[in-house]
Short mmCIF file of C-alpha atoms and ligand atoms in Angstrom, two decimals:
data_model
loop_
_atom_site.label_atom_id
_atom_site.label_comp_id
_atom_site.label_asym_id
_atom_site.label_seq_id
_atom_site.Cartn_x
_atom_site.Cartn_y
_atom_site.Cartn_z
CA MET A 10 -21.34 43.85 279.19
CA ASN A 11 -18.27 41.81 280.04
CA ALA A 12 -18.53 39.43 277.17
CA SER A 13 -15.35 37.43 276.51
CA GLN A 14 -13.28 37.94 273.43
CA HIS A 15 -14.51 34.63 272.10
CA GLU A 16 -18.17 35.61 272.55
CA LEU A 17 -17.63 38.96 270.87
CA LEU A 18 -15.91 37.33 267.89
CA THR A 19 -18.83 34.91 267.57
CA ASP A 20 -21.23 37.85 267.50
CA TYR A 21 -19.07 39.52 264.92
CA SER A 22 -19.41 36.59 262.61
CA LYS A 23 -23.19 36.59 263.14
CA ASN A 24 -23.69 40.21 262.45
CA LEU A 25 -21.08 41.59 260.09
CA LEU A 26 -20.52 40.91 256.47
CA PRO A 27 -17.51 38.62 256.10
CA VAL A 28 -15.57 40.88 253.67
CA PHE A 29 -12.56 41.18 255.99
CA GLY A 30 -12.42 37.53 256.95
CA ASP A 31 -12.49 36.67 260.65
CA PRO A 32 -10.81 39.26 262.86
CA SER A 33 -8.47 37.69 265.35
CA LEU A 34 -8.87 40.07 268.24
CA VAL A 35 -11.38 42.43 269.89
CA LEU A 36 -9.40 45.50 270.88
CA VAL A 37 -10.76 47.61 273.71
CA GLN A 38 -8.27 50.27 274.61
CA GLY A 39 -5.03 51.90 273.45
CA ARG A 40 -2.30 54.22 274.78
CA GLY A 41 0.63 55.31 272.64
CA SER A 42 1.64 52.21 270.73
CA GLN A 43 0.21 49.69 273.20
CA VAL A 44 -3.25 48.28 272.67
CA THR A 45 -5.22 45.85 274.81
CA ASP A 46 -7.69 43.15 273.77
CA ALA A 47 -10.95 42.11 275.45
CA ASP A 48 -9.15 39.39 277.41
CA GLY A 49 -6.71 41.95 278.91
CA LYS A 50 -3.67 40.99 276.82
CA THR A 51 -1.57 43.94 275.64
CA TYR A 52 0.21 44.23 272.24
CA LEU A 53 2.82 46.48 270.76
CA ASP A 54 1.12 47.91 267.67
CA LEU A 55 3.56 48.19 264.77
CA LEU A 56 0.79 48.71 262.24
CA ALA A 57 -1.12 51.62 263.79
CA GLY A 58 -4.45 50.77 262.17
CA ILE A 59 -2.60 50.48 258.78
CA ALA A 60 -0.71 53.68 258.83
CA VAL A 61 -3.58 55.65 260.29
CA ASN A 62 -2.80 56.32 263.98
CA SER A 63 0.05 58.72 263.28
CA LEU A 64 0.17 59.88 266.93
CA GLY A 65 -0.53 56.53 268.44
CA TYR A 66 -3.60 55.80 270.53
CA ALA A 67 -5.16 58.53 272.70
CA HIS A 68 -2.51 61.23 272.21
CA PRO A 69 -3.55 63.91 274.76
CA ALA A 70 -3.42 66.83 272.16
CA TRP A 71 -5.57 64.86 269.69
CA VAL A 72 -8.02 63.72 272.37
CA LYS A 73 -8.42 67.26 273.67
CA ALA A 74 -8.94 68.74 270.19
CA VAL A 75 -11.56 66.11 269.23
CA ALA A 76 -13.36 66.33 272.55
CA ASP A 77 -13.36 70.20 272.41
CA GLN A 78 -14.68 70.23 268.86
CA ALA A 79 -17.34 67.58 269.59
CA ALA A 80 -18.57 69.78 272.38
CA THR A 81 -18.49 72.88 270.17
CA LEU A 82 -19.60 71.99 266.62
CA ALA A 83 -19.37 68.52 265.17
CA HIS A 84 -21.04 68.79 261.79
CA VAL A 85 -22.59 71.39 259.55
CA SER A 86 -23.58 70.84 255.89
CA ASN A 87 -21.36 72.03 253.06
CA PHE A 88 -23.75 74.92 252.60
CA PHE A 89 -21.48 76.39 255.27
CA THR A 90 -17.90 76.28 256.25
CA THR A 91 -16.20 76.21 259.64
CA VAL A 92 -13.03 77.49 261.24
CA PRO A 93 -11.28 74.05 261.34
CA GLN A 94 -12.10 73.37 257.68
CA VAL A 95 -10.67 76.62 256.43
CA ASN A 96 -7.60 76.31 258.57
CA LEU A 97 -6.92 72.70 257.58
CA ALA A 98 -7.07 73.52 253.86
CA ALA A 99 -4.67 76.41 254.30
CA GLN A 100 -2.34 74.28 256.38
CA LEU A 101 -2.24 71.43 253.84
CA ILE A 102 -1.56 73.81 250.97
CA ARG A 103 1.24 75.41 252.98
CA LEU A 104 2.82 72.08 253.89
CA GLN A 105 2.62 70.81 250.34
CA GLY A 106 4.32 73.92 249.00
CA ALA A 107 3.31 73.84 245.32
CA ALA A 108 4.28 77.00 243.44
CA GLY A 109 0.96 77.91 241.89
CA PRO A 110 -2.50 78.22 243.37
CA SER A 111 -3.88 75.11 245.08
CA ARG A 112 -7.31 74.05 246.31
CA VAL A 113 -8.49 71.15 248.52
CA PHE A 114 -11.46 68.87 248.35
CA PHE A 115 -12.24 67.06 251.59
CA SER A 116 -13.75 63.56 251.91
CA ASN A 117 -13.71 60.67 254.37
CA SER A 118 -11.41 58.05 253.01
CA GLY A 119 -8.67 57.20 250.57
CA THR A 120 -10.99 55.74 248.01
CA GLU A 121 -13.06 58.93 247.99
CA ALA A 122 -9.96 61.08 247.69
CA ASN A 123 -8.96 59.05 244.64
CA GLU A 124 -12.51 58.99 243.30
CA ALA A 125 -12.42 62.78 243.20
CA ALA A 126 -9.01 62.74 241.49
CA TYR A 127 -10.36 60.20 238.95
CA LYS A 128 -13.46 62.39 238.15
CA LEU A 129 -11.13 65.37 237.76
CA ALA A 130 -8.98 63.38 235.34
CA ARG A 131 -12.03 62.22 233.38
CA ARG A 132 -13.29 65.79 233.16
CA TYR A 133 -9.90 66.93 231.95
CA GLY A 134 -9.81 64.12 229.37
CA ASN A 135 -13.32 64.97 228.15
CA LEU A 136 -12.37 68.62 227.70
CA HIS A 137 -9.17 67.81 225.83
CA ALA A 138 -10.26 64.69 223.88
CA LYS A 139 -7.97 62.36 225.79
CA SER A 140 -9.44 58.94 226.58
CA SER A 141 -6.95 56.96 228.60
CA ILE A 142 -5.67 57.02 232.15
CA LEU A 143 -2.52 55.18 233.17
CA ALA A 144 -2.05 53.41 236.47
CA LEU A 145 0.67 51.08 237.67
CA GLU A 146 0.77 47.34 237.99
CA HIS A 147 0.39 46.30 241.65
CA GLY A 148 -1.02 49.73 242.45
CA PHE A 149 -3.79 50.10 245.04
CA HIS A 150 -6.12 53.06 245.05
CA GLY A 151 -9.24 51.91 246.86
CA ARG A 152 -12.41 49.82 246.51
CA SER A 153 -15.20 52.12 245.27
CA LEU A 154 -15.78 51.44 241.56
CA GLY A 155 -13.79 54.37 240.18
CA ALA A 156 -10.84 53.89 242.51
CA LEU A 157 -11.16 50.13 241.91
CA ALA A 158 -10.67 50.66 238.19
CA LEU A 159 -7.38 52.39 239.05
CA THR A 160 -6.43 49.56 241.39
CA HIS A 161 -4.49 46.75 239.65
CA LYS A 162 -5.29 43.46 241.45
CA PRO A 163 -7.65 41.47 239.25
CA ALA A 164 -9.08 39.50 242.18
CA TYR A 165 -10.52 42.73 243.60
CA LYS A 166 -12.12 43.73 240.29
CA THR A 167 -13.27 40.68 238.38
CA PRO A 168 -16.35 40.01 240.50
CA PHE A 169 -17.56 43.52 239.79
CA GLU A 170 -16.98 43.97 236.11
CA PRO A 171 -17.53 45.96 234.05
CA MET A 172 -15.15 48.59 235.36
CA PRO A 173 -15.22 52.21 234.28
CA THR A 174 -13.30 52.20 230.99
CA GLY A 175 -10.05 53.81 229.84
CA VAL A 176 -7.62 52.70 232.54
CA ARG A 177 -4.44 50.90 231.45
CA HIS A 178 -2.04 49.39 233.96
CA ILE A 179 1.66 49.50 233.08
CA PRO A 180 4.74 48.07 234.81
CA ALA A 181 6.47 50.68 237.06
CA THR A 182 9.57 51.23 234.96
CA LEU A 183 10.85 54.38 233.26
CA GLN A 184 10.91 52.61 229.95
CA GLU A 185 7.21 51.60 230.15
CA LEU A 186 6.40 55.14 231.22
CA GLU A 187 8.11 56.61 228.20
CA GLU A 188 6.55 54.08 225.84
CA ASN A 189 3.02 54.59 227.13
CA MET A 190 2.81 58.28 227.66
CA ASN A 191 1.19 59.99 224.64
CA GLU A 192 -1.29 62.68 223.63
CA ASP A 193 -4.27 60.38 224.40
CA VAL A 194 -3.31 60.07 228.05
CA ALA A 195 -5.43 62.31 230.35
CA ALA A 196 -3.67 61.33 233.55
CA ILE A 197 -1.34 58.90 235.28
CA ILE A 198 -1.84 57.90 238.97
CA VAL A 199 1.07 56.56 240.98
CA GLU A 200 1.92 55.77 244.60
CA PRO A 201 5.46 56.96 245.62
CA ILE A 202 5.72 53.70 247.52
CA GLN A 203 3.25 50.94 246.79
CA GLY A 204 2.12 50.05 250.26
CA GLU A 205 -0.40 47.32 249.71
CA ALA A 206 1.92 45.68 247.12
CA GLY A 207 4.48 45.09 249.89
CA VAL A 208 6.10 48.49 250.42
CA VAL A 209 7.70 48.81 246.96
CA PRO A 210 9.15 52.25 246.15
CA LEU A 211 9.01 53.68 242.68
CA PRO A 212 12.37 53.52 240.84
CA GLU A 213 14.55 56.52 241.57
CA GLY A 214 13.86 59.38 239.18
CA TYR A 215 10.40 57.99 238.27
CA LEU A 216 8.40 60.86 239.64
CA SER A 217 10.54 63.57 238.04
CA ALA A 218 10.44 61.72 234.71
CA ALA A 219 6.66 61.30 235.07
CA ARG A 220 6.41 65.09 235.73
CA GLN A 221 8.35 65.90 232.56
CA LEU A 222 6.60 63.38 230.36
CA THR A 223 3.09 64.28 231.54
CA ARG A 224 3.87 67.93 230.88
CA GLU A 225 5.03 67.14 227.33
CA ALA A 226 1.97 65.00 226.63
CA GLY A 227 -0.48 67.36 228.29
CA ALA A 228 -1.46 64.78 230.92
CA LEU A 229 -2.16 65.23 234.67
CA LEU A 230 0.18 63.69 237.25
CA ILE A 231 -1.82 62.33 240.16
CA VAL A 232 0.17 61.15 243.23
CA ASP A 233 -1.66 58.87 245.63
CA GLU A 234 -0.20 59.65 249.08
CA VAL A 235 -3.01 58.02 250.99
CA GLN A 236 -0.55 55.72 252.69
CA THR A 237 2.75 57.62 252.33
CA GLY A 238 1.54 61.11 253.20
CA VAL A 239 1.44 63.16 256.41
CA GLY A 240 4.83 62.26 257.78
CA ARG A 241 4.78 58.48 257.31
CA THR A 242 8.01 58.41 255.20
CA GLY A 243 9.85 61.08 257.25
CA ALA A 244 8.63 63.94 255.14
CA TRP A 245 5.19 65.57 254.95
CA PHE A 246 4.75 64.06 251.48
CA ALA A 247 6.85 61.31 249.92
CA HIS A 248 6.77 62.95 246.48
CA THR A 249 8.65 66.09 247.58
CA ARG A 250 11.90 64.09 247.40
CA GLU A 251 11.61 64.55 243.63
CA LEU A 252 8.86 67.08 242.97
CA GLN A 253 8.83 70.49 244.54
CA GLY A 254 7.37 73.94 243.98
CA PRO A 255 6.70 74.43 240.22
CA ASP A 256 7.16 70.65 239.66
CA ALA A 257 4.42 69.69 242.18
CA PRO A 258 1.98 66.99 240.99
CA ASP A 259 -1.33 68.20 239.57
CA VAL A 260 -3.20 66.24 242.17
CA VAL A 261 -2.18 64.77 245.53
CA THR A 262 -4.50 62.48 247.45
CA LEU A 263 -4.38 61.90 251.25
CA ALA A 264 -6.32 59.98 253.85
CA LYS A 265 -5.06 57.25 256.24
CA GLY A 266 -2.66 59.17 258.57
CA LEU A 267 -4.21 62.58 258.02
CA GLY A 268 -6.81 62.42 260.76
CA GLY A 269 -4.64 60.52 263.29
CA GLY A 270 -7.46 57.98 263.58
CA PHE A 271 -10.38 60.11 262.53
CA PRO A 272 -11.74 59.34 259.02
CA VAL A 273 -10.74 62.16 256.67
CA GLY A 274 -9.56 62.23 253.07
CA ALA A 275 -8.27 65.11 250.99
CA THR A 276 -7.65 65.77 247.29
CA ILE A 277 -5.22 68.61 246.73
CA VAL A 278 -5.42 70.14 243.30
CA ASN A 279 -2.62 72.32 241.99
CA GLY A 280 -2.48 74.81 239.16
CA GLN A 281 -4.92 77.35 237.79
CA GLU A 282 -6.43 75.31 235.02
CA ASN A 283 -6.80 72.15 237.22
CA ILE A 284 -8.64 73.92 240.01
CA GLY A 285 -11.19 75.04 237.49
CA LEU A 286 -11.98 71.53 236.28
CA LEU A 287 -14.62 70.62 238.86
CA GLU A 288 -17.18 73.41 238.88
CA ALA A 289 -19.90 74.04 241.43
CA GLY A 290 -22.28 71.08 241.52
CA MET A 291 -20.00 68.62 239.78
CA HIS A 292 -18.83 66.78 242.90
CA GLY A 293 -19.73 66.66 246.57
CA THR A 294 -20.10 64.78 249.87
CA THR A 295 -22.16 65.24 253.01
CA PHE A 296 -19.52 64.51 255.64
CA GLY A 297 -16.37 65.63 253.86
CA GLY A 298 -14.32 68.15 255.79
CA ASN A 299 -16.75 68.51 258.65
CA PRO A 300 -15.43 70.42 261.64
CA LEU A 301 -14.85 67.33 263.80
CA ALA A 302 -12.78 65.61 261.09
CA ALA A 303 -10.94 68.84 260.22
CA ARG A 304 -10.08 69.56 263.85
CA ALA A 305 -8.75 65.97 264.31
CA ALA A 306 -6.55 66.46 261.21
CA LEU A 307 -5.36 69.87 262.40
CA ALA A 308 -4.43 68.44 265.78
CA THR A 309 -2.51 65.65 263.97
CA LEU A 310 -0.53 68.10 261.80
CA THR A 311 0.12 70.48 264.64
CA THR A 312 1.43 67.67 266.90
CA ILE A 313 3.64 66.25 264.14
CA GLU A 314 5.17 69.72 263.85
CA ALA A 315 5.41 70.42 267.59
CA GLU A 316 6.98 67.04 268.36
CA HIS A 317 9.30 67.04 265.33
CA LEU A 318 7.89 63.71 264.23
CA LEU A 319 9.11 63.97 260.65
CA ASP A 320 12.74 63.86 261.69
CA ARG A 321 11.88 61.29 264.25
CA ALA A 322 10.22 58.99 261.68
CA ALA A 323 13.15 59.37 259.35
CA GLY A 324 15.73 58.67 262.05
CA LEU A 325 13.90 55.79 263.76
CA GLY A 326 13.10 54.24 260.38
CA GLU A 327 16.77 54.22 259.37
CA LYS A 328 17.87 52.69 262.66
CA LEU A 329 15.07 50.13 262.62
CA ARG A 330 15.87 48.97 259.06
CA ALA A 331 19.56 48.73 259.91
CA ALA A 332 18.72 46.55 262.91
CA LEU A 333 16.33 44.39 260.98
CA GLU A 334 18.84 43.80 258.23
CA GLU A 335 21.15 42.21 260.86
CA VAL A 336 18.45 39.63 261.70
CA GLU A 337 19.24 36.30 260.04
CA CYS A 338 15.76 35.52 258.63
CA VAL A 339 15.57 38.93 256.94
CA ARG A 340 16.60 39.14 253.28
CA GLU A 341 16.03 42.85 252.77
CA THR A 342 13.97 45.82 253.87
CA ARG A 343 12.27 48.40 251.77
CA GLY A 344 10.51 51.67 252.29
CA ALA A 345 11.12 55.04 253.83
CA GLY A 346 10.69 56.52 257.31
CA LEU A 347 8.27 54.40 259.29
CA LEU A 348 6.74 52.59 256.31
CA ILE A 349 8.80 49.45 256.17
CA GLY A 350 8.54 46.19 254.25
CA ILE A 351 10.51 43.28 255.61
CA VAL A 352 11.28 40.63 253.06
CA LEU A 353 12.01 37.21 254.62
CA HIS A 354 14.39 34.68 253.16
CA ALA A 355 11.75 31.95 253.06
CA ASP A 356 8.25 32.24 251.73
CA GLN A 357 6.80 29.01 253.14
CA THR A 358 6.45 27.36 256.55
CA ASN A 359 7.73 23.87 256.99
CA GLN A 360 4.17 22.73 256.25
CA GLY A 361 4.04 24.58 252.95
CA ALA A 362 1.70 27.41 254.05
CA PRO A 363 2.69 31.03 253.16
CA LEU A 364 5.27 32.13 255.70
CA ALA A 365 4.49 35.82 256.19
CA PRO A 366 0.82 35.33 257.31
CA ALA A 367 2.05 32.61 259.70
CA VAL A 368 4.60 35.13 261.08
CA VAL A 369 1.78 37.65 261.60
CA THR A 370 -0.03 35.06 263.73
CA ALA A 371 3.09 34.12 265.68
CA ALA A 372 3.89 37.79 266.20
CA ARG A 373 0.40 38.42 267.55
CA ASP A 374 0.74 35.49 269.94
CA ALA A 375 4.08 37.01 271.07
CA GLY A 376 2.35 40.39 271.58
CA PHE A 377 3.12 42.31 268.36
CA ILE A 378 0.71 43.63 265.71
CA ILE A 379 2.13 43.59 262.16
CA ASN A 380 0.69 42.52 258.80
CA ALA A 381 1.71 40.63 255.64
CA PRO A 382 1.07 42.12 252.19
CA ASP A 383 2.28 38.92 250.53
CA ALA A 384 3.69 35.48 251.32
CA GLN A 385 7.22 36.68 251.98
CA THR A 386 6.81 40.29 253.19
CA LEU A 387 5.90 41.85 256.52
CA ARG A 388 4.76 45.43 256.80
CA LEU A 389 5.45 47.83 259.65
CA ALA A 390 3.74 51.22 259.82
CA PRO A 391 3.83 52.15 263.50
CA ALA A 392 2.78 55.44 265.07
CA LEU A 393 5.30 58.18 264.40
CA THR A 394 5.50 58.55 268.20
CA ILE A 395 6.59 54.95 268.82
CA GLY A 396 9.48 54.54 271.27
CA GLU A 397 12.90 53.42 270.12
CA GLU A 398 12.94 50.76 272.85
CA GLU A 399 9.56 49.49 271.73
CA LEU A 400 10.96 48.98 268.24
CA GLU A 401 13.99 47.23 269.75
CA THR A 402 11.76 44.70 271.54
CA PHE A 403 10.31 43.70 268.19
CA VAL A 404 13.71 43.34 266.46
CA ALA A 405 14.84 41.18 269.44
CA ALA A 406 11.76 39.01 269.28
CA LEU A 407 11.65 38.52 265.50
CA PRO A 408 13.99 35.52 265.12
CA LYS A 409 11.98 33.50 267.61
CA ILE A 410 8.70 34.60 266.00
CA VAL A 411 9.86 33.45 262.56
CA THR A 412 11.09 30.14 263.96
CA THR A 413 7.69 29.62 265.59
CA ALA A 414 5.94 30.42 262.34
CA LEU A 415 8.19 28.12 260.31
CA ASN A 416 7.27 25.26 262.62
CA SER A 417 3.63 26.19 263.00
CA PRO A 418 0.94 23.74 261.99
CA SER A 419 -0.67 24.76 258.72
CA ILE A 420 -3.06 27.72 258.79
CA GLY A 421 -6.59 26.99 259.80
CA ALA A 422 -5.42 24.14 262.09
C1 LIG B 507 -5.45 52.52 251.79
C2 LIG B 507 -5.21 53.07 250.50
C3 LIG B 507 -6.26 53.59 249.69
C4 LIG B 507 -7.73 53.41 250.08
O1 LIG B 507 -8.07 54.08 251.23
P1 LIG B 507 -9.38 53.73 252.08
O2 LIG B 507 -9.42 54.76 253.09
O3 LIG B 507 -9.26 52.35 252.51
O4 LIG B 507 -10.53 53.92 251.06
C5 LIG B 507 -5.97 54.21 248.51
N1 LIG B 507 -4.66 54.36 248.12
C6 LIG B 507 -3.65 53.89 248.85
C7 LIG B 507 -2.25 54.09 248.40
C8 LIG B 507 -3.91 53.24 250.09
O5 LIG B 507 -2.88 52.76 250.81
#
């Protein structure tokens, strides 16, 4: 039972496929934004399971809801519906606030939410003789083959070619958007802020231009809010900054933060014609929207509302970025709310290794969990409930962490 962290990590390597590389810690328990490893060391978690644990670890309202639901009704098939499922769909549609009719498809992950969006776009293209789908350079939409075709990074795709056809990746500029949008385009998929690419927001006005151009070309606008949605950026959805009511996207996809730690994905489809695209039997999933997942998501949404976490995320994010920008090793910060990219001045350690991954290691040793989307950028996506003082401890510790990383022996030593 009481295996050491080292023994557990050895067993991990023996028994799990190595697709994630070697994990550095075995985590055993969490409370709020503090999480403890198998050796008893506690960390401040500034990543929250990659933008997933919106309410932190073990929030009492979430724990109670999940425990109640598990003891009541955990799963039924999609031959039936349940109270949490119906309520969650209505709640998401209300929060999103599109003008026309909307419908939701539930799944279990971001890639599945995008897979459904992709199938819907294909179907739309097939019905209207449109053969291409646009996606953005550096975009990330998931790892299942359909979502992977929408994802940009060649290293993720090349080993698995051929990809589903028809997807073209364009640079995220207004000019490229205008030049590439035409009658043959069935859909364009965009992230309001590219999270995996290093927290890179779309240019200002991009979403509203995309709305207008897709309308003129008869194409669907799909907004991937898997990382940015459900309060992460200080609003329920990041796209509402530019697109509201009658201008809502045709499709919005959600996952990560939606279940507060429980796997749940959602594809929201807006507009009368769009909700008719996938007819009975055309798509499905066994687990999607089961009562346990739906109840976890409802508890997450209800708690975000009850604890005013949208305003909190917006306010804390602004303060945090201002404080980070005063730190000498920081060149700039990007993002919105509590989705923050920190760009460092340097991109290499003194030994020539990429700096940001070395900073992640030094931060972990100093008791902070963060990650590095690229050689020069750190990403923070803490729980929306994180304490202001907790964030301050990280800002105070950052200069020393970066110095340690700069002087660290090369990775792998
Ligand atoms: C994480 C992510 C996905 C994939 O979600 P999974 O749950 O890992 O399948 C898709 N799109 C965006 C924007 C993401 O950040």
